[in-house]
mmCIF file of N, CA and C and ligand atoms in Angstrom:
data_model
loop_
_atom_site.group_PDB
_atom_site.id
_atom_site.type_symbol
_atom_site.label_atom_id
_atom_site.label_comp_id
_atom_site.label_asym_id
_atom_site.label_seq_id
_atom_site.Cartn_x
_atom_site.Cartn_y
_atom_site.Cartn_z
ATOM 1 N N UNK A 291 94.133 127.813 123.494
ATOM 2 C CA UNK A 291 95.212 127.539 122.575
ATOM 3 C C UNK A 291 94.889 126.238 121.832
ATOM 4 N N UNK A 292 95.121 126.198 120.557
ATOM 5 C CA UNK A 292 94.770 124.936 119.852
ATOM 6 C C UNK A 292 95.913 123.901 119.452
ATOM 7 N N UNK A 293 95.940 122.833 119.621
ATOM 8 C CA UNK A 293 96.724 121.852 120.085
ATOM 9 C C UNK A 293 96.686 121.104 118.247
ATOM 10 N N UNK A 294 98.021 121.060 118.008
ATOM 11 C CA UNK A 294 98.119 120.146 116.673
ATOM 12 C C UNK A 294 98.408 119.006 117.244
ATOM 13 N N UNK A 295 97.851 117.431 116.354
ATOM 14 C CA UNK A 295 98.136 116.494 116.968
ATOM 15 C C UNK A 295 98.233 115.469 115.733
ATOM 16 N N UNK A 296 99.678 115.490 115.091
ATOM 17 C CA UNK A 296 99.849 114.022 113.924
ATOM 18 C C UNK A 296 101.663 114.234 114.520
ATOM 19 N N UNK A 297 101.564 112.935 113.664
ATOM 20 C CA UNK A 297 102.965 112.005 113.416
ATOM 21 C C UNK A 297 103.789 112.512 112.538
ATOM 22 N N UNK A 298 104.674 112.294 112.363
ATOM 23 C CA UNK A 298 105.570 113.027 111.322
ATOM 24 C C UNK A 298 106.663 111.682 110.815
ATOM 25 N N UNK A 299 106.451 110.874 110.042
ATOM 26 C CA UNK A 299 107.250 109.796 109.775
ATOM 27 C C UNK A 299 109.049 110.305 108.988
ATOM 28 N N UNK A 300 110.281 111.142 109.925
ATOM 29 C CA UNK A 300 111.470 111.647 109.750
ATOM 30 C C UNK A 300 111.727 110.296 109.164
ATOM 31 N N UNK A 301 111.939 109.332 109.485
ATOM 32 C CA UNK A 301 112.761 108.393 108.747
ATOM 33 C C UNK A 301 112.202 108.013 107.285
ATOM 34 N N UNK A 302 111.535 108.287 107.083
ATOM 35 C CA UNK A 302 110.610 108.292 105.832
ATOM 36 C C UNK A 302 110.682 109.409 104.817
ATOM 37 N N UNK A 303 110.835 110.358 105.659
ATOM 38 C CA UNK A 303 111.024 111.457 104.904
ATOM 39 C C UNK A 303 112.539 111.523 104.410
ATOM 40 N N UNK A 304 113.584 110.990 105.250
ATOM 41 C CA UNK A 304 114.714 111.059 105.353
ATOM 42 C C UNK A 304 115.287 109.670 104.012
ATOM 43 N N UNK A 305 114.082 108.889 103.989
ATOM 44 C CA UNK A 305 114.655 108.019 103.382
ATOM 45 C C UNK A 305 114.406 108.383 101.450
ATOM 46 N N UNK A 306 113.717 109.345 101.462
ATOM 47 C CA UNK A 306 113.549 109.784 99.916
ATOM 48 C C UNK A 306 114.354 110.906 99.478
ATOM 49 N N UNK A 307 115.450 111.254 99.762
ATOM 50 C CA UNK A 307 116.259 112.162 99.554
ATOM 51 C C UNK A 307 117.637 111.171 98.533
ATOM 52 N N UNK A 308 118.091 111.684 97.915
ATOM 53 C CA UNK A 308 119.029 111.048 97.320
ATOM 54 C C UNK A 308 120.703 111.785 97.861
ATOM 55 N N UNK A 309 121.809 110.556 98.301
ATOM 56 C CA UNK A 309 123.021 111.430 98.523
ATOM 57 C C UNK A 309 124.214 111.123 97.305
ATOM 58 N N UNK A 310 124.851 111.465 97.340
ATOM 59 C CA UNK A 310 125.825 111.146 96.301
ATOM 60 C C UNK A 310 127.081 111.542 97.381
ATOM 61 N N UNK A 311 127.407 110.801 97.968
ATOM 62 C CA UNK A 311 128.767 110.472 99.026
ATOM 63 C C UNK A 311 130.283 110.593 98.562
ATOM 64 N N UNK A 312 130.667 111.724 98.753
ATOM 65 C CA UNK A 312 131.912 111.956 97.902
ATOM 66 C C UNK A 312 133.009 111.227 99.176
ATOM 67 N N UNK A 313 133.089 109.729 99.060
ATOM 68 C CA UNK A 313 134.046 108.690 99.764
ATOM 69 C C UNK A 313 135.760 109.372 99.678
ATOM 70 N N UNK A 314 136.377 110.081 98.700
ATOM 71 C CA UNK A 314 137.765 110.188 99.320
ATOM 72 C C UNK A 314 138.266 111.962 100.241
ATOM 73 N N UNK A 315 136.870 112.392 99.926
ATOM 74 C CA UNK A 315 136.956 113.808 100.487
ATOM 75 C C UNK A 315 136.134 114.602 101.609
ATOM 76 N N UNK A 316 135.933 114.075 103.112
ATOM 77 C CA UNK A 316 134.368 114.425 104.118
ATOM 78 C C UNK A 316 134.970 115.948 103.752
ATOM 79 N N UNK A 317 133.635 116.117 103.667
ATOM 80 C CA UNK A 317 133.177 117.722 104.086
ATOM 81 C C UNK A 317 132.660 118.081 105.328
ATOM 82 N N UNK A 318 133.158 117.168 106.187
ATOM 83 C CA UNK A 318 133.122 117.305 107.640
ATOM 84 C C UNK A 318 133.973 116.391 108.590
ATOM 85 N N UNK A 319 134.664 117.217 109.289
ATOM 86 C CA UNK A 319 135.719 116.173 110.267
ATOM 87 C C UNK A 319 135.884 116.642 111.663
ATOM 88 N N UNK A 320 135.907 115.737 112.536
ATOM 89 C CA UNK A 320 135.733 115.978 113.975
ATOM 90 C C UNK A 320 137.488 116.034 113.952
ATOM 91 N N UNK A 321 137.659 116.820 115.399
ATOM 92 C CA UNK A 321 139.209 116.534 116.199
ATOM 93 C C UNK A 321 139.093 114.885 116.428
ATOM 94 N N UNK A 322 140.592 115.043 116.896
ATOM 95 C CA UNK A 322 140.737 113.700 117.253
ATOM 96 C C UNK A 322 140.493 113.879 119.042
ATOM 97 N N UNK A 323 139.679 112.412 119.392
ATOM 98 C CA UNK A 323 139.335 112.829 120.649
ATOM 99 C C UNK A 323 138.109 113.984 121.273
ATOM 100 N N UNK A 324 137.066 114.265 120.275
ATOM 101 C CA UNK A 324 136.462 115.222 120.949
ATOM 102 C C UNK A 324 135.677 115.234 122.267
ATOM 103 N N UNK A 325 135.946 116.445 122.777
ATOM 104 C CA UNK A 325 134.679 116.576 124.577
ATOM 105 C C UNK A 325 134.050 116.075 124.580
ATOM 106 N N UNK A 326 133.718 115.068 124.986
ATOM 107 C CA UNK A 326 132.479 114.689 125.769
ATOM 108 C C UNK A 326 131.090 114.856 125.710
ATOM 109 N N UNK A 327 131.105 116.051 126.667
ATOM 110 C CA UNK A 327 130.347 116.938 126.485
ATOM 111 C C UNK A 327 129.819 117.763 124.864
ATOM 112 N N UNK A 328 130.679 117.898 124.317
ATOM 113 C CA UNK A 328 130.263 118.528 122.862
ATOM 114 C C UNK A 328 129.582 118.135 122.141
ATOM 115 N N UNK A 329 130.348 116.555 121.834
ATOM 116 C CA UNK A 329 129.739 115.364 121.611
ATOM 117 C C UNK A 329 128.466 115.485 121.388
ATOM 118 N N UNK A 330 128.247 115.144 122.470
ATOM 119 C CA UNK A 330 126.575 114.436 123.027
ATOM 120 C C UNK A 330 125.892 115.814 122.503
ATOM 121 N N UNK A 331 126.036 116.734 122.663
ATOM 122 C CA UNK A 331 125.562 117.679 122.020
ATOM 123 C C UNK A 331 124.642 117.361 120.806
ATOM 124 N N UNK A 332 125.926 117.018 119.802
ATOM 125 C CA UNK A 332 125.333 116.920 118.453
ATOM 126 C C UNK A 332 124.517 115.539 118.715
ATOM 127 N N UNK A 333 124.992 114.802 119.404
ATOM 128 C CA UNK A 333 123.913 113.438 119.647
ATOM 129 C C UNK A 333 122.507 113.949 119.273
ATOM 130 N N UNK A 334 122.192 114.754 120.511
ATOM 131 C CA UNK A 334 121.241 115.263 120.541
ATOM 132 C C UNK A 334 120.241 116.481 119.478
ATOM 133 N N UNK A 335 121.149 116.880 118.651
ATOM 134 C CA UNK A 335 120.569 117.698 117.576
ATOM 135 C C UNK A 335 120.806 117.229 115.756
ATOM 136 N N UNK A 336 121.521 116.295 115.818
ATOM 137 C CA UNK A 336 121.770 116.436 114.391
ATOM 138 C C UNK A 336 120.572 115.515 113.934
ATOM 139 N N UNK A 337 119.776 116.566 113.217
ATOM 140 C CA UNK A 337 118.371 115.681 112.509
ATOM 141 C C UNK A 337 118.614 114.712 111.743
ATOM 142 N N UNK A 338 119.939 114.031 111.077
ATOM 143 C CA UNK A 338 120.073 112.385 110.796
ATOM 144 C C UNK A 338 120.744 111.784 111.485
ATOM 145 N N UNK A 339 121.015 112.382 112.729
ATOM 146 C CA UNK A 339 121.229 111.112 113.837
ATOM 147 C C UNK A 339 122.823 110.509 113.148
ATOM 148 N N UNK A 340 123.541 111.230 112.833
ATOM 149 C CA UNK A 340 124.918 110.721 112.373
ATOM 150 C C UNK A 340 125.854 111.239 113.475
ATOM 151 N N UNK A 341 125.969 111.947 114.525
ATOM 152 C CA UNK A 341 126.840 111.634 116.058
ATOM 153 C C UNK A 341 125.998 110.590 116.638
ATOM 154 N N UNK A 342 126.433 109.597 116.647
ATOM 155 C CA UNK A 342 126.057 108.328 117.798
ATOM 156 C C UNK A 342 126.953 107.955 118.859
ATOM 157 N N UNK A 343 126.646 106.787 119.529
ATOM 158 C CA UNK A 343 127.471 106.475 120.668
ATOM 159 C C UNK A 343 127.314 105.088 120.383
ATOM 160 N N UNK A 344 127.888 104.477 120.405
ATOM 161 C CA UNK A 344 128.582 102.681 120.291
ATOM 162 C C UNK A 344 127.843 101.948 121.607
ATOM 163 N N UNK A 345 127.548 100.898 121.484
ATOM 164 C CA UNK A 345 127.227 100.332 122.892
ATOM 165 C C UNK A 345 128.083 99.970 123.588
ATOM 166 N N UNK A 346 129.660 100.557 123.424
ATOM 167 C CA UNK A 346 130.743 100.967 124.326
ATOM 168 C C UNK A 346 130.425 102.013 124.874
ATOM 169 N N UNK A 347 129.469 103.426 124.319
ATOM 170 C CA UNK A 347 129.876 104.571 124.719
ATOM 171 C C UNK A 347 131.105 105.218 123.805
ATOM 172 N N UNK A 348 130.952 104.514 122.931
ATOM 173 C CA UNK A 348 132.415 105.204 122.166
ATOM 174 C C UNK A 348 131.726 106.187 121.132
ATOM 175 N N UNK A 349 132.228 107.389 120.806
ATOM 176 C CA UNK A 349 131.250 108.374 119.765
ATOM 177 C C UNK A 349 131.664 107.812 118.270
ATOM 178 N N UNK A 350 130.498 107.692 116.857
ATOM 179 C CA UNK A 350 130.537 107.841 116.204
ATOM 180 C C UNK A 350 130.317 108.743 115.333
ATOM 181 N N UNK A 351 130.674 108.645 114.388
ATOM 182 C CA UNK A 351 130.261 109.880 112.866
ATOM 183 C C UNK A 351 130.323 109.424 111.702
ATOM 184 N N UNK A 352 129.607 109.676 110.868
ATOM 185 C CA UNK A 352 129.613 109.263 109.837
ATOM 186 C C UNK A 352 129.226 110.353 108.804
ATOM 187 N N UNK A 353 129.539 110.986 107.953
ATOM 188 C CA UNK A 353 129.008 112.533 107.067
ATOM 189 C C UNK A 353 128.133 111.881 106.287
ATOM 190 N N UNK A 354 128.037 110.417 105.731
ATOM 191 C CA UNK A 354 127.284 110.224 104.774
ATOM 192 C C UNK A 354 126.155 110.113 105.025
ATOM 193 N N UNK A 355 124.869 110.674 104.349
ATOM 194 C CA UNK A 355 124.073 111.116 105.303
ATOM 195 C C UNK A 355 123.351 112.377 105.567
ATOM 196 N N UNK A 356 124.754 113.122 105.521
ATOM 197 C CA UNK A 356 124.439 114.547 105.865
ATOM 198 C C UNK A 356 123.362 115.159 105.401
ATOM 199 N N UNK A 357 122.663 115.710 105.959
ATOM 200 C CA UNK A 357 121.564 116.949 105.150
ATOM 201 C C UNK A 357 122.139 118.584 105.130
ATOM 202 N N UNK A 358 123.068 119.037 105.522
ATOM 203 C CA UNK A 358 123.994 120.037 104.978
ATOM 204 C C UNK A 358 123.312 121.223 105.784
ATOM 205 N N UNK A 359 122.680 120.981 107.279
ATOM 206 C CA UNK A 359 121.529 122.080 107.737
ATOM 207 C C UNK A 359 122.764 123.042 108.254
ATOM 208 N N UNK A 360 123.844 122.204 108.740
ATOM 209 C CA UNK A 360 124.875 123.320 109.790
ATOM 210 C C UNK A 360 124.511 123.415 110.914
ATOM 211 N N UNK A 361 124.079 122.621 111.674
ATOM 212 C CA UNK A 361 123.340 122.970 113.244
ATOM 213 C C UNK A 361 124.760 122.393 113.898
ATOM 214 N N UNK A 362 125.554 121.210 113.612
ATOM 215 C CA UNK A 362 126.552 120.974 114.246
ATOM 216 C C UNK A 362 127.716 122.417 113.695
ATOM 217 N N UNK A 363 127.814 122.537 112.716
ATOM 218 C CA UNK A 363 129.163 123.590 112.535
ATOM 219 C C UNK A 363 128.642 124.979 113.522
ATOM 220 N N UNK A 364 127.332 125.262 113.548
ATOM 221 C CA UNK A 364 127.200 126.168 114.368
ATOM 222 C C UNK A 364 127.214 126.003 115.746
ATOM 223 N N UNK A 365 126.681 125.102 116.157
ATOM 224 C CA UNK A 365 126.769 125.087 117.965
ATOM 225 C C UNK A 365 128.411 124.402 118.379
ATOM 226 N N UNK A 366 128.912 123.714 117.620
ATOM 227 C CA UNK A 366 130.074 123.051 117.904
ATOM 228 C C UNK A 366 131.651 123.475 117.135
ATOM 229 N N UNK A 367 131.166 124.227 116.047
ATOM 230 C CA UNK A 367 132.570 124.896 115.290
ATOM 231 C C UNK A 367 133.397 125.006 115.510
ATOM 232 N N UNK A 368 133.699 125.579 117.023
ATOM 233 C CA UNK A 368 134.757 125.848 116.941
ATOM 234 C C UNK A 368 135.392 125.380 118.336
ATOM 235 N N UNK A 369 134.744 124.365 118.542
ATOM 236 C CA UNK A 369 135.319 122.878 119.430
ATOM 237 C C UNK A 369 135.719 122.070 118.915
ATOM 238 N N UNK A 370 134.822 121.099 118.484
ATOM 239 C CA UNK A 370 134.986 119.341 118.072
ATOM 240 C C UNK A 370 134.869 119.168 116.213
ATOM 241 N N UNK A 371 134.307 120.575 115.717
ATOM 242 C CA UNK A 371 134.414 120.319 113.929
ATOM 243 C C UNK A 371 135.417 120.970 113.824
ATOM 244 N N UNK A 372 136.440 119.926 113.246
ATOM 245 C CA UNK A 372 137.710 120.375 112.318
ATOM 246 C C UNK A 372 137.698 121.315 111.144
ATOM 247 N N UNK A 373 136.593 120.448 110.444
ATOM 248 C CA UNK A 373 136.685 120.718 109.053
ATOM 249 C C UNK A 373 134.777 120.977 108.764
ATOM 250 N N UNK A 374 134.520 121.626 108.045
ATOM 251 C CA UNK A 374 132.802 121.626 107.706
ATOM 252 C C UNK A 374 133.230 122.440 106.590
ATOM 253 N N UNK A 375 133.109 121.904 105.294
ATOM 254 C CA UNK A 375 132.577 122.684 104.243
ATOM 255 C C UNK A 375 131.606 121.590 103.689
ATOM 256 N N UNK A 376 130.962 122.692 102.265
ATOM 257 C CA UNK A 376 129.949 121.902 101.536
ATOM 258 C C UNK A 376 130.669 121.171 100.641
ATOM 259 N N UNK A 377 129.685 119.832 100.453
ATOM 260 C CA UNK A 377 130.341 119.236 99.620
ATOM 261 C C UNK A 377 130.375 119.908 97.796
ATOM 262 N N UNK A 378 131.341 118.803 97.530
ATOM 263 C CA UNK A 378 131.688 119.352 96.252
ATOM 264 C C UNK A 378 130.875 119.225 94.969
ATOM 265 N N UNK A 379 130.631 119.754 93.687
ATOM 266 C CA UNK A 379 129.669 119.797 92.757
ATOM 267 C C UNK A 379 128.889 118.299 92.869
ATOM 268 N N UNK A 380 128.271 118.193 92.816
ATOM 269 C CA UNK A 380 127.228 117.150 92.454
ATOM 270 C C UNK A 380 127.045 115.501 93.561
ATOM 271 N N UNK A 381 127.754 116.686 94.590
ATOM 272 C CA UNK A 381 127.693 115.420 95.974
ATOM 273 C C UNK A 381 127.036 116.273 97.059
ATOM 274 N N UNK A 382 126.646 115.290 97.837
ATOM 275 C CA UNK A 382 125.806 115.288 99.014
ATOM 276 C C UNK A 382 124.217 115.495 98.746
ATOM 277 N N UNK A 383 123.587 116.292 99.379
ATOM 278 C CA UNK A 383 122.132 115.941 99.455
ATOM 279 C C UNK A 383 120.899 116.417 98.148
ATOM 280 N N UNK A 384 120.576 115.397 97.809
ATOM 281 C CA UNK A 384 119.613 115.941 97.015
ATOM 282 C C UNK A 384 118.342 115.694 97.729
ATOM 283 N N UNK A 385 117.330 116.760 98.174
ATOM 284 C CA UNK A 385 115.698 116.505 98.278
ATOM 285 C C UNK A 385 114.986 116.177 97.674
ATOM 286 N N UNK A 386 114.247 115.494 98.188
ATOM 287 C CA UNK A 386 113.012 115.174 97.469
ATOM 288 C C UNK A 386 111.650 114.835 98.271
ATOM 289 N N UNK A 387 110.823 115.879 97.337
ATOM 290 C CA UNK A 387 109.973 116.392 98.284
ATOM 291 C C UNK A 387 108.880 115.244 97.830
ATOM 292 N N UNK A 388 107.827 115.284 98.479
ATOM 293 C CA UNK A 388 105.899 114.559 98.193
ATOM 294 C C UNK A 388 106.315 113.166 97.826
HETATM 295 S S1 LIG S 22 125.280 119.499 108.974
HETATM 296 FE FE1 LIG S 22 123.354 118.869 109.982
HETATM 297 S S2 LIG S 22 122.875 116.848 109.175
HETATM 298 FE FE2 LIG S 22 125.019 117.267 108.680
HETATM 299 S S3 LIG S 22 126.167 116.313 110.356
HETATM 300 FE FE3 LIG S 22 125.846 118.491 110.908
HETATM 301 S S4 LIG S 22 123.952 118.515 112.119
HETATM 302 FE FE4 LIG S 22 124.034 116.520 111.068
#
């Protein structure tokens, strides 16, 4: 079996994308209070790292950011996301590729 072996610089890649942050309207909202358990979930999967934990342990979120993949509305939907739609005309993620 042949073994690939490079780096992949995500924060780099992550950092050439352009967002346009629509501030009075998230297109994503947690319950108030969510599991625990659910939580940490998305800790663990959301590829910009926007579920965090506080050095209380307290959970954060932040949508701005978002890359719009849906890995949280799908594994967590219909627990701890309130709200998940796309954002509105000419907000949230623009790519940019090379
Ligand atoms: S849609 Fe994707 S990038 Fe956006 S918050 Fe959910 S998991 Fe993270």
């Amino acid at each position: 079996m042949s073994r690939l072996d490079f780096t992949v610089n995500v924060d780099g890649y992550l950092a050439s994308n352009k967002y346009e942050v629509d501030e009075e309207n998230a297109h994503i909202e947690l319950v108030e209070d969510p599991d625990p358990a659910e939580f940490d979930k998305l800790v663990m999967v959301c590829p910009a790292a926007l579920y965090q934990r506080d050095e209380d342990g307290a959970p954060t979120f932040d949508y701005a950011g978002c890359l719009e993949c849906g890995t949280c509305r799908i594994l967590c939907g219909d627990t701890i996301i309130a709200k998940w739609a796309n954002p509105g005309p000419t907000m949230g993620v623009s790519y940019r590729f090379g």
